[in-house]
CSV table of C-alpha atoms and ligand atoms in Angstrom, one decimal:
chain,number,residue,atom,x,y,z
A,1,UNK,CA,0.0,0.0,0.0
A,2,UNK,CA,2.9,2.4,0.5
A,3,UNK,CA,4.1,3.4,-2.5
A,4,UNK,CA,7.1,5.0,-1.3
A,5,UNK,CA,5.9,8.7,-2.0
A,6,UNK,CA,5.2,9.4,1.5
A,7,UNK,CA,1.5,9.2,1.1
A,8,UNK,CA,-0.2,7.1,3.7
A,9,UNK,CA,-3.5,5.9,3.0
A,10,UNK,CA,-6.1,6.5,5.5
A,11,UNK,CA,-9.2,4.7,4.6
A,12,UNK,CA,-8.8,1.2,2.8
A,13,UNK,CA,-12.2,-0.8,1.4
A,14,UNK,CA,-11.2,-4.1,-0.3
A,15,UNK,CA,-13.1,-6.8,-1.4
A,16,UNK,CA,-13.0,-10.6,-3.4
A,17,UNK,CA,-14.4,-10.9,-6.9
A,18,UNK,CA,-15.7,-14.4,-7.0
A,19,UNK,CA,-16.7,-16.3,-9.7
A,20,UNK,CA,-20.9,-17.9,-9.9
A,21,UNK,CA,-18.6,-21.2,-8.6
A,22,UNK,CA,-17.6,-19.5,-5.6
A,23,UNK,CA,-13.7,-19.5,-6.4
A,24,UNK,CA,-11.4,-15.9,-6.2
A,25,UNK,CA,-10.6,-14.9,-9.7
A,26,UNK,CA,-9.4,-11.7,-8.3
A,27,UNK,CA,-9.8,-8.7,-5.5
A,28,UNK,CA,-10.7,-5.1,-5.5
A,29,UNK,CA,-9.1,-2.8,-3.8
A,30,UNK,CA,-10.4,1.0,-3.0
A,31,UNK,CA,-7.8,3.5,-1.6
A,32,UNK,CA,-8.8,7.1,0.3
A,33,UNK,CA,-12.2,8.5,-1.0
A,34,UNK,CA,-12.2,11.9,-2.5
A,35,UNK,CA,-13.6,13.9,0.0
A,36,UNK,CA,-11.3,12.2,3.0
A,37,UNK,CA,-13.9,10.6,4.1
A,38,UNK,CA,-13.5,7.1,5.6
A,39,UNK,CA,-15.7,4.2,3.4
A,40,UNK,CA,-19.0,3.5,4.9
A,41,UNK,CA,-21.4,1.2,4.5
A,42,UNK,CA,-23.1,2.3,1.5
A,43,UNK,CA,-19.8,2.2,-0.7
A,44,UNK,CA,-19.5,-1.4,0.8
A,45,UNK,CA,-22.6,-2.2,-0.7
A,46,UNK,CA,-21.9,-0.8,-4.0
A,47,UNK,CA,-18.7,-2.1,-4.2
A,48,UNK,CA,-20.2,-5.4,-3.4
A,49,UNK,CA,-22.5,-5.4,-6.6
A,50,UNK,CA,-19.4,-4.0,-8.7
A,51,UNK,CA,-17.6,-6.9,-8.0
A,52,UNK,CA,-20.7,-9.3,-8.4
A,53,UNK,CA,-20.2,-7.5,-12.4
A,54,UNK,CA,-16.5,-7.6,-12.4
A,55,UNK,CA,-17.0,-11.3,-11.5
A,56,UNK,CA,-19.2,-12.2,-14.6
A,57,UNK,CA,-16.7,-9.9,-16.7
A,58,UNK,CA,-13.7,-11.9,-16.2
A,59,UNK,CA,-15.6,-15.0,-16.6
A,60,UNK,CA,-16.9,-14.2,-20.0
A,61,UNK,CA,-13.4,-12.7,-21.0
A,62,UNK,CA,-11.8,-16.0,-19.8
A,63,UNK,CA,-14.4,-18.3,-22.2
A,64,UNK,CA,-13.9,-15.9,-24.7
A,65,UNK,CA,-10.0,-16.5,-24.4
A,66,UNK,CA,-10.8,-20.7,-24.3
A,67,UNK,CA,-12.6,-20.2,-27.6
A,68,UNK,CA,-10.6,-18.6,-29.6
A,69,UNK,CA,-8.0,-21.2,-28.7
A,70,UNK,CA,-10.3,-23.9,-29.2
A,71,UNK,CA,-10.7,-22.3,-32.8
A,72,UNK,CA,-7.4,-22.2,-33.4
A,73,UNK,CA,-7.0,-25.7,-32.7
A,74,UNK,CA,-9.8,-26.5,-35.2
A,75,UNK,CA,-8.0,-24.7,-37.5
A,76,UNK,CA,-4.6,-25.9,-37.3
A,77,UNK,CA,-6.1,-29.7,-37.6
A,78,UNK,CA,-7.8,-28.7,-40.0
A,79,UNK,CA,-4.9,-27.8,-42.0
A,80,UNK,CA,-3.2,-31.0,-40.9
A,81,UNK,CA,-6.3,-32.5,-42.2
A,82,UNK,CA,-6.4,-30.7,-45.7
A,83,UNK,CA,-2.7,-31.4,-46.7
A,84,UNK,CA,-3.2,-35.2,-45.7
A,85,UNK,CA,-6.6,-34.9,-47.2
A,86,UNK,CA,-5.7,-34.4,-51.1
A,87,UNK,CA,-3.8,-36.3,-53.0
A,88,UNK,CA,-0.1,-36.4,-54.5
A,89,UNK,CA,0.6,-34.7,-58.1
A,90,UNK,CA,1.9,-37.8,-59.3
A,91,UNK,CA,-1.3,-39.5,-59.0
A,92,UNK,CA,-3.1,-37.0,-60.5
A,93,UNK,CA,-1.0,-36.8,-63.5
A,94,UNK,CA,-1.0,-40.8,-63.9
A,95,UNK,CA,-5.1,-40.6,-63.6
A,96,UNK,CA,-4.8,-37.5,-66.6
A,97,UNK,CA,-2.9,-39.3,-68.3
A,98,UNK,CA,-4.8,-42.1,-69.2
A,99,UNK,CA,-7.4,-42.6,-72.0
A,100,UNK,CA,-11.0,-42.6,-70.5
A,101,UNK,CA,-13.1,-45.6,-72.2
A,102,UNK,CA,-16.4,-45.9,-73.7
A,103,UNK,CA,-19.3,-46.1,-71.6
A,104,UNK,CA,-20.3,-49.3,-72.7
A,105,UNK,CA,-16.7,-51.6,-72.5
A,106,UNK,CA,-17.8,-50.6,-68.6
A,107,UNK,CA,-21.2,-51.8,-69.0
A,108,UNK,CA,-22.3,-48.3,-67.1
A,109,UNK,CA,-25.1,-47.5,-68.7
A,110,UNK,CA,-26.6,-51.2,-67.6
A,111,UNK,CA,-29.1,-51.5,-64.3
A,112,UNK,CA,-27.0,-54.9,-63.5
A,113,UNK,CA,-23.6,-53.2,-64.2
A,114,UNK,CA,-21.2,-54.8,-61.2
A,115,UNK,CA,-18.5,-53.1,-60.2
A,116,UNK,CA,-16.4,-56.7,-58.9
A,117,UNK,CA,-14.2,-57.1,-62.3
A,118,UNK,CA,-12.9,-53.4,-62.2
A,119,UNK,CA,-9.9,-52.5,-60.5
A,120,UNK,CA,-9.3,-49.2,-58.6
A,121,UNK,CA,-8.2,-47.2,-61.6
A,122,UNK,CA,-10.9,-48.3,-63.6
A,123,UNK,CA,-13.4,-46.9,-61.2
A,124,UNK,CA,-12.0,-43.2,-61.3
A,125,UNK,CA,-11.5,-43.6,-65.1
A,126,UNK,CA,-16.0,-44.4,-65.1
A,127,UNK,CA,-16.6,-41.6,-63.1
A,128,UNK,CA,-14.6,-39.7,-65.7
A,129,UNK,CA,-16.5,-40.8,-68.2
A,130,UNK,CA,-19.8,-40.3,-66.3
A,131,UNK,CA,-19.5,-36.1,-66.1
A,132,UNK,CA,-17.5,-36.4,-69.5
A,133,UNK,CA,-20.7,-38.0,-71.1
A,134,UNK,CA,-23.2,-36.0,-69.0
A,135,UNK,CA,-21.1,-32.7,-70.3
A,136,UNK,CA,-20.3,-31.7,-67.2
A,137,UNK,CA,-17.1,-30.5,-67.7
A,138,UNK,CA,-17.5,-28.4,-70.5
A,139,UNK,CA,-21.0,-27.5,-69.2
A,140,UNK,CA,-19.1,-26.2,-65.9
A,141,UNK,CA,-16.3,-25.1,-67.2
A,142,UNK,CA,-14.5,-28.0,-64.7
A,143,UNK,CA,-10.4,-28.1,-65.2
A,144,UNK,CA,-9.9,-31.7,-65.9
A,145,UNK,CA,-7.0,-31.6,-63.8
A,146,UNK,CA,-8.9,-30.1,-60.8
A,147,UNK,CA,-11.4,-33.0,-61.6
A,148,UNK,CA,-9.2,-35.8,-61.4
A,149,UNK,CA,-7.6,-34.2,-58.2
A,150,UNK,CA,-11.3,-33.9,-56.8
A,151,UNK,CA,-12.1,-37.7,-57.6
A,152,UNK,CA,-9.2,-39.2,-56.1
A,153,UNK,CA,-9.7,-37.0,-53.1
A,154,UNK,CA,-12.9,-38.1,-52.6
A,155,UNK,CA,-12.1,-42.2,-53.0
A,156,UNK,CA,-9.0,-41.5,-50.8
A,157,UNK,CA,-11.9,-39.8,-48.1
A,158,UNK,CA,-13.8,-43.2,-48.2
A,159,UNK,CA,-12.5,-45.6,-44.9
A,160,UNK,CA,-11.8,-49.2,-45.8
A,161,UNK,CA,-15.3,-50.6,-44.4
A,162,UNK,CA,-16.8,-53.5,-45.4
A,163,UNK,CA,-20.1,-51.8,-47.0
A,164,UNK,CA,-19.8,-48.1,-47.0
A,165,UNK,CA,-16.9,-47.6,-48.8
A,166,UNK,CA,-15.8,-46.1,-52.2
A,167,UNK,CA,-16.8,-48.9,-53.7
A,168,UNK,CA,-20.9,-48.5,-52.5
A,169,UNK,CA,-20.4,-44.5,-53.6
A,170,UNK,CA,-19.2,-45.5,-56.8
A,171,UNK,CA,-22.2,-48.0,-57.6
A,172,UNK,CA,-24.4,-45.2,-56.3
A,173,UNK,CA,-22.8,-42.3,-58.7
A,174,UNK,CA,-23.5,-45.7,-61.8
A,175,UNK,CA,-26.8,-46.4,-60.9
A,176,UNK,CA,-27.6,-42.3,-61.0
A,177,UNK,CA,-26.0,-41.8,-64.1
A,178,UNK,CA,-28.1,-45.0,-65.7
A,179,UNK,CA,-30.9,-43.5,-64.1
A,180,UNK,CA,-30.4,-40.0,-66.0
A,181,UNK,CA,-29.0,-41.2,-69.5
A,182,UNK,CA,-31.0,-44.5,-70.0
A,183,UNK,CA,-34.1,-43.9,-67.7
A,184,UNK,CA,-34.6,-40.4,-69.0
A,185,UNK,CA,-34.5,-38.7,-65.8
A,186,UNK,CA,-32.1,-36.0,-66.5
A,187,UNK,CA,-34.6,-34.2,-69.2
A,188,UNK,CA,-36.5,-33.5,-66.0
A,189,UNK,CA,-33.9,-32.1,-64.1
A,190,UNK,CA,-31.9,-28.9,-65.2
A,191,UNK,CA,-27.7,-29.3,-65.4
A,192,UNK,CA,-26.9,-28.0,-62.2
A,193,UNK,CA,-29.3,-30.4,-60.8
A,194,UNK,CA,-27.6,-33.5,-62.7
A,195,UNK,CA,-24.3,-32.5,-60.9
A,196,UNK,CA,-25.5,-31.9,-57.5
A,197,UNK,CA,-26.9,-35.5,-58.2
A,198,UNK,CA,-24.0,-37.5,-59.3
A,199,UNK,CA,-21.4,-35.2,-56.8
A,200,UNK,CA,-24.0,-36.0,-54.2
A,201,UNK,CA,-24.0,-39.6,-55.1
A,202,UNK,CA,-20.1,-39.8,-55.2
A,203,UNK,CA,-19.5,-37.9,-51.9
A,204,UNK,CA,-22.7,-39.2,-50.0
A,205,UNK,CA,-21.2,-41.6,-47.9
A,206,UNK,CA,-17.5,-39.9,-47.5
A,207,UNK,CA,-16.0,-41.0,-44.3
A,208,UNK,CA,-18.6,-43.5,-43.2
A,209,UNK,CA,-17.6,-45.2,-40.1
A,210,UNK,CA,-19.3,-48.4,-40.8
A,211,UNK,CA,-21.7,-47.8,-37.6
A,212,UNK,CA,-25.4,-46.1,-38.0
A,213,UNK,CA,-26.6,-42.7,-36.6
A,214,UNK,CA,-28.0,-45.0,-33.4
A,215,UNK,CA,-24.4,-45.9,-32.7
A,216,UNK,CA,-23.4,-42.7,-32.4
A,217,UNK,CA,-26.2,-41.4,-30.6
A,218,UNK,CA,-25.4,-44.6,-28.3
A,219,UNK,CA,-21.6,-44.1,-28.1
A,220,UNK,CA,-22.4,-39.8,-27.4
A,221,UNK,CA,-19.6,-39.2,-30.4
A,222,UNK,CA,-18.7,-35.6,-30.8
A,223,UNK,CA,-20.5,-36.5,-34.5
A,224,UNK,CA,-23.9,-37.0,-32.9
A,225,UNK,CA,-23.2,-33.9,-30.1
A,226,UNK,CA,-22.7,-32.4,-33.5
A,227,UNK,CA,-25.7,-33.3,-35.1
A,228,UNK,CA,-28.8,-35.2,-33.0
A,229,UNK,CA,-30.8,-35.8,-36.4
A,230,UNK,CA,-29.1,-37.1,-39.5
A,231,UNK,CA,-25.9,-37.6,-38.0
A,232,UNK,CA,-23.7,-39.5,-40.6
A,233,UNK,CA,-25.3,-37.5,-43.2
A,234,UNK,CA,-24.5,-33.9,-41.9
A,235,UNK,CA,-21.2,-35.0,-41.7
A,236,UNK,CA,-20.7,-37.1,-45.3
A,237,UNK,CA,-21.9,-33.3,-46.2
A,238,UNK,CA,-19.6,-31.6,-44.6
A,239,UNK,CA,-16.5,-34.1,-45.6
A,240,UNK,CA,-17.6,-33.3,-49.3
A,241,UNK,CA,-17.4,-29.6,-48.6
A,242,UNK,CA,-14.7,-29.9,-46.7
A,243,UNK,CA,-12.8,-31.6,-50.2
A,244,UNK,CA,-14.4,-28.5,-52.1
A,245,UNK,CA,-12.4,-26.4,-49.9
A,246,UNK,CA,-9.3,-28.2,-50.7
A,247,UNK,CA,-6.9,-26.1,-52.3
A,248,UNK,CA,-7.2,-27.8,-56.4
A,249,UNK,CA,-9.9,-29.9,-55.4
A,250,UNK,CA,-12.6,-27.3,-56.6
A,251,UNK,CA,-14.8,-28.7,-59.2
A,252,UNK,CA,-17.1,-25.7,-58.8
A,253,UNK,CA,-14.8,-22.9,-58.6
A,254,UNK,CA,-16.3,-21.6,-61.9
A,255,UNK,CA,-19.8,-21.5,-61.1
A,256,UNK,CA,-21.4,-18.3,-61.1
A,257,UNK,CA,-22.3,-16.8,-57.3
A,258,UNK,CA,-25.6,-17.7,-58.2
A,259,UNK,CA,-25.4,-21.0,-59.4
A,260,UNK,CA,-23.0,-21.8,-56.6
A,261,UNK,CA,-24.9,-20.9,-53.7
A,262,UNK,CA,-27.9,-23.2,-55.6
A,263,UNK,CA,-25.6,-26.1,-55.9
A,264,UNK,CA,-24.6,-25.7,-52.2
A,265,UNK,CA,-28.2,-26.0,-51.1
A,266,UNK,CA,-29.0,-29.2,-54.0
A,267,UNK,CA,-26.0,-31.3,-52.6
A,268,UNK,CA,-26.9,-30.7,-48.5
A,269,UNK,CA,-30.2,-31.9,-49.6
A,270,UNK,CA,-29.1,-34.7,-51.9
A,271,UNK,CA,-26.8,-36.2,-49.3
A,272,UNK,CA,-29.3,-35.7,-46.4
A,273,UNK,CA,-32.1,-37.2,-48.5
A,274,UNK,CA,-29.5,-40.5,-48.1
A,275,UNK,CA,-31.4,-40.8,-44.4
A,276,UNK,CA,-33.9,-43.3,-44.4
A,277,UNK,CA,-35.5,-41.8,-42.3
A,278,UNK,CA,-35.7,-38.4,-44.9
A,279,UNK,CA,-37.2,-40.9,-47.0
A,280,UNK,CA,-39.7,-42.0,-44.8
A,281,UNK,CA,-40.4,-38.9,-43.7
A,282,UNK,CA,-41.5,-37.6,-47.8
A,283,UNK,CA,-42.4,-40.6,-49.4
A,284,UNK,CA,-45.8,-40.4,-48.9
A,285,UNK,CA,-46.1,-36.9,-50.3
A,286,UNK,CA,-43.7,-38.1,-53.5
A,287,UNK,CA,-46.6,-41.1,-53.7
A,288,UNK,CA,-49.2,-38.6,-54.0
A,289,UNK,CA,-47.6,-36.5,-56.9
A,290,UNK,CA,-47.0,-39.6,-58.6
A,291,UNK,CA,-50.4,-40.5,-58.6
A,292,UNK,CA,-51.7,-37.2,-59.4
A,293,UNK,CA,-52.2,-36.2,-62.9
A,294,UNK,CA,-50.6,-33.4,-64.9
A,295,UNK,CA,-48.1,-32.8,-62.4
A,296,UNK,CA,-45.7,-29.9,-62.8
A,297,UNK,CA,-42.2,-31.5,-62.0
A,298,UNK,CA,-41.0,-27.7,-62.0
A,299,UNK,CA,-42.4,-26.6,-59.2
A,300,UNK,CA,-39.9,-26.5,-56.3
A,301,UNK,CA,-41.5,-28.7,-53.8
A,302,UNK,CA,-41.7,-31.5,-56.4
A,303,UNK,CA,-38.4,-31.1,-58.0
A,304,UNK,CA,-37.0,-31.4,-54.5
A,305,UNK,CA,-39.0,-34.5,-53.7
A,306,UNK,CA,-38.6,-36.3,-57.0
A,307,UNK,CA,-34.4,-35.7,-56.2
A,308,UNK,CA,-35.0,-36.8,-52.7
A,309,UNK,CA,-36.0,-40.3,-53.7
A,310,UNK,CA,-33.8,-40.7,-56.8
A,311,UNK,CA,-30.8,-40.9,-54.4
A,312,UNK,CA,-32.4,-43.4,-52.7
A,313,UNK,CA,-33.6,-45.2,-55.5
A,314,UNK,CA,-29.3,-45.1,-56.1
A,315,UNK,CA,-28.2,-45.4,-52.8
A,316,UNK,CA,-30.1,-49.0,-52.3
A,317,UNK,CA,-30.1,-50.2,-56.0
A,318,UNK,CA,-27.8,-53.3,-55.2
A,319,UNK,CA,-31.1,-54.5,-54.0
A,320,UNK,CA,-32.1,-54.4,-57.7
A,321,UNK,CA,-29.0,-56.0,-59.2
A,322,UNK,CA,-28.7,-59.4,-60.8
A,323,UNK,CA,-29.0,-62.1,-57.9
A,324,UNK,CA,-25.4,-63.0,-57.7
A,325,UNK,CA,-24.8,-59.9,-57.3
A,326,UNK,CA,-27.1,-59.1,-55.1
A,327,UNK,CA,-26.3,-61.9,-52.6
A,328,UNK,CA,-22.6,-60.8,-52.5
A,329,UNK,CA,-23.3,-56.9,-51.4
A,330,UNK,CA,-26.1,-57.7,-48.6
A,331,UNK,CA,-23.6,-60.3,-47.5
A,332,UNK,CA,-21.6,-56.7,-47.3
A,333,UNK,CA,-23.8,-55.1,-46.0
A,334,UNK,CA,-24.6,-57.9,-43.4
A,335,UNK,CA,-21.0,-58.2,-42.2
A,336,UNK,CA,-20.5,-54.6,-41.5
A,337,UNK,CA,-23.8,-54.7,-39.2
A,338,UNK,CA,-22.7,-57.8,-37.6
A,339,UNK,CA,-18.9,-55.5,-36.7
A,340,UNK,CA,-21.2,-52.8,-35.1
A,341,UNK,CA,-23.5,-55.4,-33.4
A,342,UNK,CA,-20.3,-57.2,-31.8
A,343,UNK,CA,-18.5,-53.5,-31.3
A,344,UNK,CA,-22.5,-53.0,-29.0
A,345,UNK,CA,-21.9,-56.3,-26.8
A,346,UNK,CA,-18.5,-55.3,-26.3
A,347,UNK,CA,-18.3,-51.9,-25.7
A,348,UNK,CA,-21.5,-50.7,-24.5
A,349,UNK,CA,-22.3,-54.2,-23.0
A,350,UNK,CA,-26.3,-53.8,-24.5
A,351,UNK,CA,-27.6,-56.8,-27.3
A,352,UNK,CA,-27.8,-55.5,-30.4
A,353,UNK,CA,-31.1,-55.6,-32.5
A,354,UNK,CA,-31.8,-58.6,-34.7
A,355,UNK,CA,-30.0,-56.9,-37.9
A,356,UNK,CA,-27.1,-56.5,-36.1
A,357,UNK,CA,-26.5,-59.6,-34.4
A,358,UNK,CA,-24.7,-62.0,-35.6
A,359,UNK,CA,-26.1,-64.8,-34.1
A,360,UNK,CA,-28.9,-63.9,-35.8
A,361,UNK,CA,-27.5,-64.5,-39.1
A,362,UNK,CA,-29.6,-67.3,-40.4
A,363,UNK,CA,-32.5,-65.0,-40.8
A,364,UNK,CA,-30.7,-62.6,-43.1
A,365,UNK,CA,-33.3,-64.2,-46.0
A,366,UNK,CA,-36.3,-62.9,-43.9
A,367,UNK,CA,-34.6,-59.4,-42.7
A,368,UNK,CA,-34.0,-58.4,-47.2
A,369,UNK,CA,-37.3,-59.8,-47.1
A,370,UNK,CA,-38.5,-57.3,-44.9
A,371,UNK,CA,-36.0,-54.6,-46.1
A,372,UNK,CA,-37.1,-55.1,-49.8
A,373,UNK,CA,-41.1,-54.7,-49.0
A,374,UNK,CA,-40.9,-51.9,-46.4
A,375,UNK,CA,-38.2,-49.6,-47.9
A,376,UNK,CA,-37.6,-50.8,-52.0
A,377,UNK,CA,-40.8,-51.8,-53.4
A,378,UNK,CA,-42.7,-48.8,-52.8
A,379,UNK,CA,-40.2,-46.8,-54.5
A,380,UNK,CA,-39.0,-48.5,-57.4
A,381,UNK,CA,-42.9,-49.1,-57.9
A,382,UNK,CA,-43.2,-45.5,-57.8
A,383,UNK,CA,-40.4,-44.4,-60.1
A,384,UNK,CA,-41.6,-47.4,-62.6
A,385,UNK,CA,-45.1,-45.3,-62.8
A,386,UNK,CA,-43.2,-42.2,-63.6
A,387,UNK,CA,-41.1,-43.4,-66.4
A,388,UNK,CA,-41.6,-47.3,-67.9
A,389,UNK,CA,-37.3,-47.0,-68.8
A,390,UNK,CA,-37.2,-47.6,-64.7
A,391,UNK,CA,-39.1,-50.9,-64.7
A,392,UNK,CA,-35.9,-52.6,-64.9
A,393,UNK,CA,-35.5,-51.3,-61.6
A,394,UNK,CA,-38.8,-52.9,-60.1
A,395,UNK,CA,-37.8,-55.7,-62.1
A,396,UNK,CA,-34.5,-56.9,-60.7
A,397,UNK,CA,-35.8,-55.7,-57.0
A,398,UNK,CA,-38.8,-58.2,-57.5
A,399,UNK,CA,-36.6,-61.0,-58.6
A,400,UNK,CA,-34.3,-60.6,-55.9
A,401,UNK,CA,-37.7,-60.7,-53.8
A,402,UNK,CA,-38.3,-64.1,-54.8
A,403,UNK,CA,-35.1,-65.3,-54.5
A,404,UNK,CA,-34.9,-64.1,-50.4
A,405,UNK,CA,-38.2,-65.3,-50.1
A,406,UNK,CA,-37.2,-69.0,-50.9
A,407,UNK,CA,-34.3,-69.1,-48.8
A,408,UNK,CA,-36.5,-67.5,-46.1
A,409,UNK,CA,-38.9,-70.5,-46.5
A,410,UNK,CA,-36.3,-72.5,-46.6
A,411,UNK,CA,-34.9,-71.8,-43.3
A,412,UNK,CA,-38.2,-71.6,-41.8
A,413,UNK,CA,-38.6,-75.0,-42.8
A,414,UNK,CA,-35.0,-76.3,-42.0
A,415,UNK,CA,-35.7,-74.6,-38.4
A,416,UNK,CA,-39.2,-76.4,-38.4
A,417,UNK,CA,-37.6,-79.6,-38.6
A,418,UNK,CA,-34.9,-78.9,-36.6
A,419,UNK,CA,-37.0,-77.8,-34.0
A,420,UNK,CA,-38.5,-81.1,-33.8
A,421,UNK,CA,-36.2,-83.0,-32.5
A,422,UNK,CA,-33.9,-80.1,-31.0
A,423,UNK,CA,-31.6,-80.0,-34.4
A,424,UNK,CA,-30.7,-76.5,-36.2
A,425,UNK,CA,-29.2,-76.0,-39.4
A,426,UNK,CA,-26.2,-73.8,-39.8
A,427,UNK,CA,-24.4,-72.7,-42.9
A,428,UNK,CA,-20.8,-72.5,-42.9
A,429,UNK,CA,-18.4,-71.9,-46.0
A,430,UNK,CA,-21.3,-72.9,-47.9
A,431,UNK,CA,-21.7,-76.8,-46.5
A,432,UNK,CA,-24.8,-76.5,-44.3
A,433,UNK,CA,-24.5,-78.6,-41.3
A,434,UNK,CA,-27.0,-80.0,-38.7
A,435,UNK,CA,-26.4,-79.5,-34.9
A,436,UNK,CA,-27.9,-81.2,-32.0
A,437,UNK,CA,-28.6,-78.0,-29.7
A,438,UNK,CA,-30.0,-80.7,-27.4
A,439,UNK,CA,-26.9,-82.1,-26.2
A,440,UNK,CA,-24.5,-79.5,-28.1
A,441,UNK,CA,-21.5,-82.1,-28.4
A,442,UNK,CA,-22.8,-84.0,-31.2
A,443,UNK,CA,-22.5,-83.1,-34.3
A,444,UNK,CA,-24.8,-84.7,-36.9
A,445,UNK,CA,-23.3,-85.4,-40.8
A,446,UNK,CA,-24.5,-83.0,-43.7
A,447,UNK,CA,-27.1,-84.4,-46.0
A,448,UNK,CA,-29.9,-85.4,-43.5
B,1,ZN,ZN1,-25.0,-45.1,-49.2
């Protein structure tokens, strides 16, 4: 309190500025009043509410300080992120330098078009040929070399998952460009629509974890503290921008302000139209336009509908695919729910839901059963009744119907007969076996 100038305080009023938890985050101190007076009662109580302010002050200063760290922090990873995100120059100028194939020696523009005989490169070299034929490029003004930077960015974004991979986005962008060129869809749909599409379809699983939106919800990930509805989905959108913003990974750095800002808004809806639960939510309003008559398919709300389900007429169109086909991706699809359903009895200790369960394998017929009359049906009976070049569509889904529905009947049976006498029939590497669940040691020979 001395200060050394020889000036003695008289009259000292000091007080604790605490924080709302009750800890000191500082004092004030009040030296001599003005008028020599000593400090009395009244300044006590003033200087008591000061310091209540003073106290919410520094608080707010401090969480101000915290976030702008905390932003900072984001942004370096984020940079981290970005330069591990894109890919080398080499590759780029391989994937440039190579002559891009007819549609047809890939079989693209075919509903039962299988992506197992095509090797990584051939992959980028049909989605080349996918915006090439849809004249994207020259449409948008695209650098080729900013394209094939953008494509292998985005494959290199995809996690190596059993299902959800680059592989599933890649059958989703063929099946969408089918959909356009041979089903007729894109003369409904204006250009910037038809990129948003097959962009959307390419980037609408990016950095899929190979668990659902209830696993994170389950798990509280920062994802689903992030977003509570749509959780996967906000973020496959923002991974796509995220690419976008990728220094030479910006397809649509040509677009006008207008026409970017439009494309912005068709993507986030085309990816988050990839929920199921989207779908659920709109179908029944996309039913009733299709059974209207003389619908205007320019009219905004329609327009968005009718794009809403086209990605998820693409995002589940293996269910439509020739049979071997089929059986080889929801065997896919399959494992990677089994790997969440085993990651929920180990790690949150809970029994996962029949899907998801692998000891509930057997009745994988019955569950694409379910999945094919609840979720594909409707739609692919809708989209036939729009345009007759989709029936193929309904088609293949319907075959694929019978198919589960024999095996289902099958097991039913199997299970029936087994039950009889305690016996169950398992399949393993393909050579079905028979055991005795009644005494579990004996195991009875194949061909009963
Ligand atoms: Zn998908």
């Amino acid at each position: 309190m001395d200060d050394g100038s020889g000036c003695r305080p008289c009259s000292v009023l000091c007080m604790p500025i605490q924080s709302s938890h009750n800890e000191m985050v500082g004092v004030i101190q009040l030296v001599d009043k003005l008028d020599g007076q000593t400090f009395n009662e009244t300044d006590e109580k003033i200087l008591e509410a000061f310091a209540i302010f003073a106290g919410i002050g520094i608080r707010n200063t401090k969480i101000f300080e915290n976030t702008v760290k905390v932003i900072a922090k984001r942004q370096v990873a984020l940079e981290v992120l970005s330069y591990h995100t894109s890919v080398s120059t080499a590759e780029v100028r391989k994937i440039q330098s190579f002559e891009i194939p007819p549609a047809q020696s890939y079989q693209l523009l075919d509903y039962g078009f299988s992506d197992f005989v095509l090797n990584d490169d051939d992959t980028i070299k049909a989605c080349i040929r996918m915006f090439v034929d849809l004249q994207l490029l020259e449409r948008f003004h695209i650098n080729y070399e900013v394209f094939c930077r953008w494509i292998l960015t985005v494959k290199k974004n995809y996690r190596n998952v059993t299902y959800h991979n680059w592989r599933h986005a890649f059958n989703v962008a063929q099946t969408m460009y089918c959909v356009l060129l041979r089903g007729h869809m894109k003369t409904m749909l204006s250009d910037l629509e038809v990129l948003a599409l097959l962009v959307g379809c390419l980037c609408h699983d990016l950095d899929h974890r190979g668990t659902n939106n209830q696993f994170q919800i389950k798990t509280m990930s920062p994802l689903a503290q992030l977003y509570s509805m749509s959780t996967m989905e906000h973020h496959h959108f923002d991974q796509c921008m995220m690419i976008l913003n990728t220094t030479g990974n910006n397809i649509l750095s040509e677009l006008s302000q207008t026409e970017y800002r439009q494309i912005l808004h068709l993507l986030e809806h085309a990816i988050l139209a990839t929920d199921l639960s989207i779908y659920f939510k709109y179908r029944t309003s996309f039913f009733k336009v299709i059974e209207a008559e003389n619908v205007d398919w320019n009219q905004v709300e329609n327009k968005e509908l009718l794009r809403g389900m086209m990605m998820t007429v693409c995002d589940i169109a293996a269910i439509s695919k020739p049979w071997e086909i089929q059986k080889e991706v929801a065997h896919l699809l399959a494992s990677e729910f089994f790997e969440q359903g085993d990651l929920e009895k180990t790690v949150l200790n809970v029994e996962p839901v029949d899907m998801l369960n692998r000891d509930k394998k057997d009745q994988l017929p019955s569950m694409q059963l379910g999945f094919i009359d609840s979720i594909c049906m409707p739609v692919y009976k809708a989209f036939a009744k729009l345009n007759q070049e989709l029936i193929p569509l309904l088609e293949g889904c319907q075959q694929n119907r019978d198919r589960w529905a024999m095996l289902a009947a099958t097991n039913q049976l199997q299970a029936s007969e087994g039950g009889k006498n305690g016996m169950k029939i398992e399949e393993d590497d393909g050579r079905k076996k028979c055991i005795d669940h009644s005494t579990e040691s004996t195991q009875v020979p194949a061909g009963r």
